[in-house]
CSV table of C-alpha atoms and ligand atoms in Angstrom, one decimal:
chain,number,residue,atom,x,y,z
A,7,UNK,CA,-17.4,-0.6,-9.9
A,8,UNK,CA,-13.6,-0.6,-10.5
A,9,UNK,CA,-10.7,-1.6,-8.4
A,10,UNK,CA,-7.9,0.7,-7.3
A,11,UNK,CA,-4.4,-0.8,-7.1
A,12,UNK,CA,-1.3,0.9,-5.8
A,13,UNK,CA,2.1,-0.1,-7.1
A,14,UNK,CA,4.8,0.6,-4.5
A,15,UNK,CA,8.2,-0.6,-3.3
A,16,UNK,CA,9.9,1.3,-0.5
A,17,UNK,CA,13.1,1.5,-2.4
A,18,UNK,CA,13.4,3.8,-5.5
A,19,UNK,CA,14.3,2.4,-8.9
A,20,UNK,CA,12.8,-1.1,-8.5
A,21,UNK,CA,10.6,-0.6,-11.6
A,22,UNK,CA,7.3,0.7,-10.1
A,23,UNK,CA,6.7,3.1,-13.0
A,24,UNK,CA,7.8,0.7,-15.7
A,25,UNK,CA,5.4,-2.0,-14.3
A,26,UNK,CA,2.5,0.4,-13.7
A,27,UNK,CA,2.8,1.4,-17.4
A,28,UNK,CA,3.3,-2.1,-18.6
A,29,UNK,CA,0.5,-3.7,-16.6
A,30,UNK,CA,-1.9,-0.8,-17.4
A,31,UNK,CA,-1.3,-1.1,-21.1
A,32,UNK,CA,-1.9,-4.8,-21.0
A,33,UNK,CA,-5.1,-4.5,-19.0
A,34,UNK,CA,-6.4,-2.0,-21.6
A,35,UNK,CA,-5.2,-4.4,-24.4
A,36,UNK,CA,-7.4,-7.2,-23.0
A,37,UNK,CA,-10.4,-4.9,-23.1
A,38,UNK,CA,-10.6,-3.2,-19.7
A,39,UNK,CA,-11.0,0.5,-19.1
A,40,UNK,CA,-7.9,1.7,-17.2
A,41,UNK,CA,-6.9,4.9,-15.5
A,42,UNK,CA,-3.2,5.4,-14.5
A,43,UNK,CA,-2.6,8.0,-11.8
A,44,UNK,CA,1.0,9.2,-11.3
A,45,UNK,CA,1.3,10.1,-7.6
A,46,UNK,CA,5.1,10.6,-7.6
A,47,UNK,CA,4.7,14.3,-7.1
A,48,UNK,CA,7.7,16.4,-8.4
A,49,UNK,CA,9.4,13.3,-9.9
A,50,UNK,CA,6.6,12.1,-12.2
A,51,UNK,CA,7.6,10.0,-15.2
A,52,UNK,CA,4.8,7.6,-15.9
A,53,UNK,CA,3.9,9.8,-18.9
A,54,UNK,CA,7.3,8.9,-20.4
A,55,UNK,CA,6.8,5.2,-19.8
A,56,UNK,CA,3.4,5.4,-21.5
A,57,UNK,CA,4.7,7.5,-24.4
A,58,UNK,CA,2.3,10.4,-23.5
A,59,UNK,CA,4.6,13.3,-22.6
A,60,UNK,CA,2.9,15.6,-25.2
A,61,UNK,CA,-0.6,14.8,-24.0
A,62,UNK,CA,-0.4,16.2,-20.5
A,63,UNK,CA,-2.4,19.3,-19.6
A,64,UNK,CA,-4.1,18.7,-16.2
A,65,UNK,CA,-2.9,16.7,-13.2
A,66,UNK,CA,-4.7,14.7,-10.5
A,67,UNK,CA,-4.7,17.7,-8.1
A,68,UNK,CA,-6.8,19.7,-10.6
A,69,UNK,CA,-9.4,16.9,-10.5
A,70,UNK,CA,-9.2,16.3,-6.7
A,71,UNK,CA,-9.5,20.0,-6.0
A,72,UNK,CA,-12.3,20.6,-8.4
A,73,UNK,CA,-10.6,22.7,-11.1
A,74,UNK,CA,-11.6,20.3,-13.8
A,75,UNK,CA,-13.7,17.1,-14.2
A,76,UNK,CA,-12.1,13.7,-14.3
A,77,UNK,CA,-13.3,13.3,-17.9
A,78,UNK,CA,-11.5,16.4,-19.0
A,79,UNK,CA,-8.4,15.9,-16.8
A,80,UNK,CA,-7.6,12.3,-17.8
A,81,UNK,CA,-5.6,12.2,-21.1
A,82,UNK,CA,-6.4,9.3,-23.5
A,83,UNK,CA,-3.6,7.2,-24.8
A,84,UNK,CA,-3.1,8.0,-28.6
A,85,UNK,CA,-2.8,4.3,-29.6
A,86,UNK,CA,-4.0,2.0,-26.8
A,87,UNK,CA,-7.8,2.1,-26.5
A,88,UNK,CA,-9.3,2.3,-23.1
A,89,UNK,CA,-6.1,3.6,-21.4
A,90,UNK,CA,-6.0,7.1,-19.8
A,91,UNK,CA,-3.5,9.0,-17.6
A,92,UNK,CA,-3.8,11.5,-14.9
A,93,UNK,CA,-0.3,12.8,-14.2
A,94,UNK,CA,1.2,14.2,-10.9
A,95,UNK,CA,1.7,17.9,-10.3
A,96,UNK,CA,5.3,19.1,-10.4
A,97,UNK,CA,4.7,20.8,-7.0
A,98,UNK,CA,2.1,20.1,-4.4
A,99,UNK,CA,2.3,20.1,-0.6
A,100,UNK,CA,0.6,16.7,0.0
A,101,UNK,CA,-1.1,18.0,3.2
A,102,UNK,CA,-3.2,20.2,0.9
A,103,UNK,CA,-5.1,17.0,-0.1
A,104,UNK,CA,-6.8,15.0,2.7
A,105,UNK,CA,-7.2,11.2,2.6
A,106,UNK,CA,-11.0,11.8,2.6
A,107,UNK,CA,-10.6,13.9,-0.6
A,108,UNK,CA,-8.4,11.2,-2.1
A,109,UNK,CA,-10.9,8.5,-1.3
A,110,UNK,CA,-13.8,10.5,-2.8
A,111,UNK,CA,-11.8,11.1,-6.0
A,112,UNK,CA,-10.9,7.4,-6.4
A,113,UNK,CA,-14.5,6.4,-5.7
A,114,UNK,CA,-15.6,8.6,-8.5
A,115,UNK,CA,-12.9,7.2,-10.8
A,116,UNK,CA,-14.1,3.7,-10.1
A,117,UNK,CA,-17.4,4.6,-11.6
A,118,UNK,CA,-15.8,5.2,-15.0
A,119,UNK,CA,-12.9,2.7,-15.0
A,120,UNK,CA,-12.4,-1.0,-14.3
A,121,UNK,CA,-8.9,-0.6,-12.9
A,122,UNK,CA,-7.2,2.5,-11.4
A,123,UNK,CA,-3.4,1.9,-11.2
A,124,UNK,CA,-1.7,4.3,-8.8
A,125,UNK,CA,2.1,4.7,-9.3
A,126,UNK,CA,3.5,5.6,-5.9
A,127,UNK,CA,6.6,7.5,-4.9
A,128,UNK,CA,9.5,5.7,-3.2
A,129,UNK,CA,9.6,5.6,0.6
A,130,UNK,CA,6.7,5.6,3.1
A,131,UNK,CA,6.3,9.4,3.5
A,132,UNK,CA,3.2,11.5,3.0
A,133,UNK,CA,2.9,11.0,-0.8
A,134,UNK,CA,2.9,7.2,-0.2
A,135,UNK,CA,0.3,7.5,2.5
A,136,UNK,CA,-2.0,9.6,0.4
A,137,UNK,CA,-1.7,7.1,-2.5
A,138,UNK,CA,-2.4,4.2,-0.2
A,139,UNK,CA,-5.5,5.8,1.3
A,140,UNK,CA,-7.2,5.5,-2.1
A,141,UNK,CA,-6.1,1.9,-2.9
A,142,UNK,CA,-8.2,-1.3,-2.5
A,143,UNK,CA,-5.2,-3.5,-3.3
A,144,UNK,CA,-1.4,-3.1,-3.2
A,145,UNK,CA,1.4,-4.5,-5.4
A,146,UNK,CA,4.9,-4.4,-3.9
A,147,UNK,CA,7.7,-4.4,-6.4
A,148,UNK,CA,11.1,-5.7,-5.4
A,149,UNK,CA,14.3,-6.8,-7.2
A,150,UNK,CA,16.4,-9.6,-6.0
A,151,UNK,CA,18.8,-7.5,-4.1
A,152,UNK,CA,18.8,-7.6,-0.3
A,153,UNK,CA,18.3,-3.9,0.3
A,154,UNK,CA,15.3,-3.8,-2.1
A,155,UNK,CA,13.9,-6.9,-0.3
A,156,UNK,CA,14.4,-5.3,3.1
A,157,UNK,CA,12.7,-2.1,2.0
A,158,UNK,CA,9.8,-4.2,0.6
A,159,UNK,CA,9.4,-5.9,3.9
A,160,UNK,CA,9.3,-2.6,5.8
A,161,UNK,CA,6.8,-1.2,3.3
A,162,UNK,CA,4.6,-4.3,3.7
A,163,UNK,CA,4.7,-3.8,7.5
A,164,UNK,CA,3.3,-0.3,7.0
A,165,UNK,CA,0.7,-1.3,4.4
A,166,UNK,CA,-0.7,-4.3,6.3
A,167,UNK,CA,-1.9,-2.0,9.1
A,168,UNK,CA,-4.7,-0.9,6.8
A,169,UNK,CA,-4.8,-3.3,3.9
A,170,UNK,CA,-4.8,-7.0,3.6
A,171,UNK,CA,-4.8,-7.5,-0.2
A,172,UNK,CA,-1.1,-7.3,-0.9
A,173,UNK,CA,0.9,-9.0,-3.7
A,174,UNK,CA,4.6,-9.2,-4.7
A,175,UNK,CA,6.2,-8.7,-8.1
A,176,UNK,CA,9.9,-9.7,-8.5
A,177,UNK,CA,11.4,-7.5,-11.2
A,178,UNK,CA,14.7,-7.5,-13.1
A,179,UNK,CA,15.4,-11.2,-12.5
A,180,UNK,CA,18.5,-12.2,-14.4
A,181,UNK,CA,18.1,-15.2,-16.7
A,182,UNK,CA,21.3,-16.7,-15.4
A,183,UNK,CA,19.6,-17.0,-12.0
A,184,UNK,CA,17.2,-19.5,-13.5
A,185,UNK,CA,18.6,-22.5,-11.7
A,186,UNK,CA,18.4,-20.8,-8.3
A,187,UNK,CA,15.1,-19.1,-9.3
A,188,UNK,CA,12.9,-21.2,-7.1
A,189,UNK,CA,15.0,-20.7,-4.0
A,190,UNK,CA,15.2,-17.0,-4.9
A,191,UNK,CA,11.5,-16.6,-5.3
A,192,UNK,CA,10.8,-18.6,-2.2
A,193,UNK,CA,13.2,-16.5,-0.2
A,194,UNK,CA,11.7,-13.3,-1.5
A,195,UNK,CA,8.2,-14.5,-0.7
A,196,UNK,CA,9.3,-15.5,2.8
A,197,UNK,CA,11.2,-12.2,3.4
A,198,UNK,CA,8.4,-10.0,2.2
A,199,UNK,CA,5.7,-12.4,3.6
A,200,UNK,CA,3.6,-12.1,0.5
A,201,UNK,CA,2.0,-14.2,-2.3
A,202,UNK,CA,3.7,-13.7,-5.7
A,203,UNK,CA,1.8,-12.0,-8.6
A,204,UNK,CA,4.6,-12.3,-11.1
A,205,UNK,CA,8.3,-12.5,-12.0
A,206,UNK,CA,9.6,-10.0,-14.6
A,207,UNK,CA,13.0,-10.6,-16.3
A,208,UNK,CA,15.8,-8.1,-16.7
A,209,UNK,CA,15.1,-7.0,-20.3
A,210,UNK,CA,17.1,-4.6,-22.5
A,211,UNK,CA,13.9,-3.6,-24.3
A,212,UNK,CA,12.7,-1.7,-21.2
A,213,UNK,CA,15.3,1.1,-21.4
A,214,UNK,CA,15.2,1.0,-25.3
A,215,UNK,CA,11.4,1.5,-25.4
A,216,UNK,CA,11.7,4.3,-22.8
A,217,UNK,CA,14.4,6.0,-24.9
A,218,UNK,CA,12.1,5.9,-27.9
A,219,UNK,CA,9.1,7.2,-25.9
A,220,UNK,CA,7.1,4.0,-26.7
A,221,UNK,CA,5.1,1.9,-24.3
A,222,UNK,CA,6.9,-1.4,-23.7
A,223,UNK,CA,4.1,-3.5,-25.0
A,224,UNK,CA,4.1,-1.7,-28.3
A,225,UNK,CA,7.9,-2.1,-28.6
A,226,UNK,CA,8.2,-5.7,-27.7
A,227,UNK,CA,6.4,-9.1,-27.6
A,228,UNK,CA,8.7,-11.0,-25.3
A,229,UNK,CA,10.5,-10.8,-22.0
A,230,UNK,CA,9.2,-8.1,-19.7
A,231,UNK,CA,6.3,-7.3,-22.0
A,232,UNK,CA,5.0,-10.9,-21.8
A,233,UNK,CA,5.5,-10.9,-18.0
A,234,UNK,CA,3.3,-7.7,-17.8
A,235,UNK,CA,0.6,-9.3,-19.9
A,236,UNK,CA,0.6,-12.4,-17.6
A,237,UNK,CA,0.4,-10.2,-14.6
A,238,UNK,CA,-2.5,-8.2,-16.1
A,239,UNK,CA,-4.4,-11.4,-16.9
A,240,UNK,CA,-3.8,-12.6,-13.3
A,241,UNK,CA,-5.1,-9.3,-11.9
A,242,UNK,CA,-8.1,-9.7,-14.2
A,243,UNK,CA,-8.9,-13.1,-12.7
A,244,UNK,CA,-7.3,-15.6,-15.0
A,245,UNK,CA,-5.0,-18.4,-13.8
A,246,UNK,CA,-1.7,-18.1,-15.7
A,247,UNK,CA,1.3,-20.1,-14.7
A,248,UNK,CA,4.5,-18.2,-13.7
A,249,UNK,CA,6.7,-17.5,-16.7
A,250,UNK,CA,9.9,-19.3,-17.2
A,251,UNK,CA,12.9,-17.1,-17.7
A,252,UNK,CA,15.3,-18.3,-20.3
B,310,LIG,P1,10.8,3.3,-10.0
B,310,LIG,O1,9.5,3.8,-10.6
B,310,LIG,O2,10.5,2.2,-9.1
B,310,LIG,O3,11.7,4.3,-9.5
B,310,LIG,P2,11.4,2.7,-12.8
B,310,LIG,O4,10.3,2.0,-13.4
B,310,LIG,O5,11.6,4.2,-13.1
B,310,LIG,O6,11.6,2.5,-11.2
B,310,LIG,O7,12.7,1.9,-13.3
B,310,LIG,C1,14.0,2.3,-12.9
B,310,LIG,C2,15.0,2.0,-14.0
B,310,LIG,O8,15.1,0.6,-14.2
B,310,LIG,C3,14.6,2.5,-15.4
B,310,LIG,O9,15.7,3.0,-16.0
B,310,LIG,C4,14.0,1.3,-16.1
B,310,LIG,O10,14.2,1.4,-17.5
B,310,LIG,C5,14.8,0.2,-15.5
B,310,LIG,N1,14.0,-1.1,-15.5
B,310,LIG,C6,12.9,-1.3,-14.8
B,310,LIG,N2,12.4,-2.6,-15.0
B,310,LIG,C7,13.3,-3.2,-15.8
B,310,LIG,C8,13.5,-4.5,-16.4
B,310,LIG,N3,12.6,-5.5,-16.2
B,310,LIG,N4,14.5,-4.7,-17.3
B,310,LIG,C9,15.4,-3.7,-17.5
B,310,LIG,N5,15.4,-2.5,-17.0
B,310,LIG,C10,14.3,-2.2,-16.2
B,311,LIG,MG1,8.8,5.8,-10.5
C-alpha cells in the first residue's frame, strides 16, 4: 500500500512544481514506483518540469470520473523507469469531484504505486482542499521571504485541522546566507511550526533544465538536484544529514 503526499505552499511560485518533479524523479531513481498527479487545474505545468509535455493524453478527472482506467490514463516517463504522470484538466469545476471520489481514486492508486506525489495549486481554495482530501502526508514549501513564510504558516493552520503528518522544505536558499543559515532555518521552523524535511539551494540549473524540457535530475548532479535526492531518501526512510550549501 503506497503513501500519498501533497506538496503545497500557500503562496505561488515557491517551487512546488519544481520540487514535486525533482523528488518524484529521485524516488523513482531509487527504485520506487511513483505516480505524480498535477492538481493545479488550469495552470498545470508539472508535465514541463518532468519533460513529458508530448506524452499527455488523459488527465486525472478522466480517471476519477471513470472515462479511463488509471493504468491507461497515467503516462509513463520516457527515461525514468517507475515514474508516471497524471496531469490536470485545463478546465474543471472542482465541485464536480467530491472528496469521497478523490479518496477512492487515491486509494486505488496506492495499490499500484509506492508514492503518489500531488502537486497542489497555490492558495487554500477548493482545488487545494480537494488535493488535501486524498493526501496522507503534506509537505509545505516556503522560501526565506517573510510573505512566503507567513502564507506557509496560514496554510499549516488549515492543514493541521485534518492532518498531523506535515513537513517543511525551504527552497531557493542563497549560498551567501550560509552563515545565517541556522538562524534562518530555526526561524522558519518556528514560524511555520514544522519539522524540516530539506533545504534546497537557489540553483541556476533549475530554470535551465526547465527551458530544455529536461527533468532537473537528468540535467544536473549537484545543487538542487542533490537536495531533491536527499529529500527523496528521507521520505523513503533513510537518515540523511541536511545538506551544506556552499
Ligand atoms: P510553484 O509550483 O510553487 O508555483 P515553480 O516550481 O513553478 O513554483 O517555480 C517557480 C519558479 O521558480 C520557476 O521559474 C522555477 O524555475 C524557479 N525555481 C524553483 N525552485 C528553484 C531553485 N531551487 N533554484 C532556482 N530557481 C527555482
Ligand atoms: Mg506549480
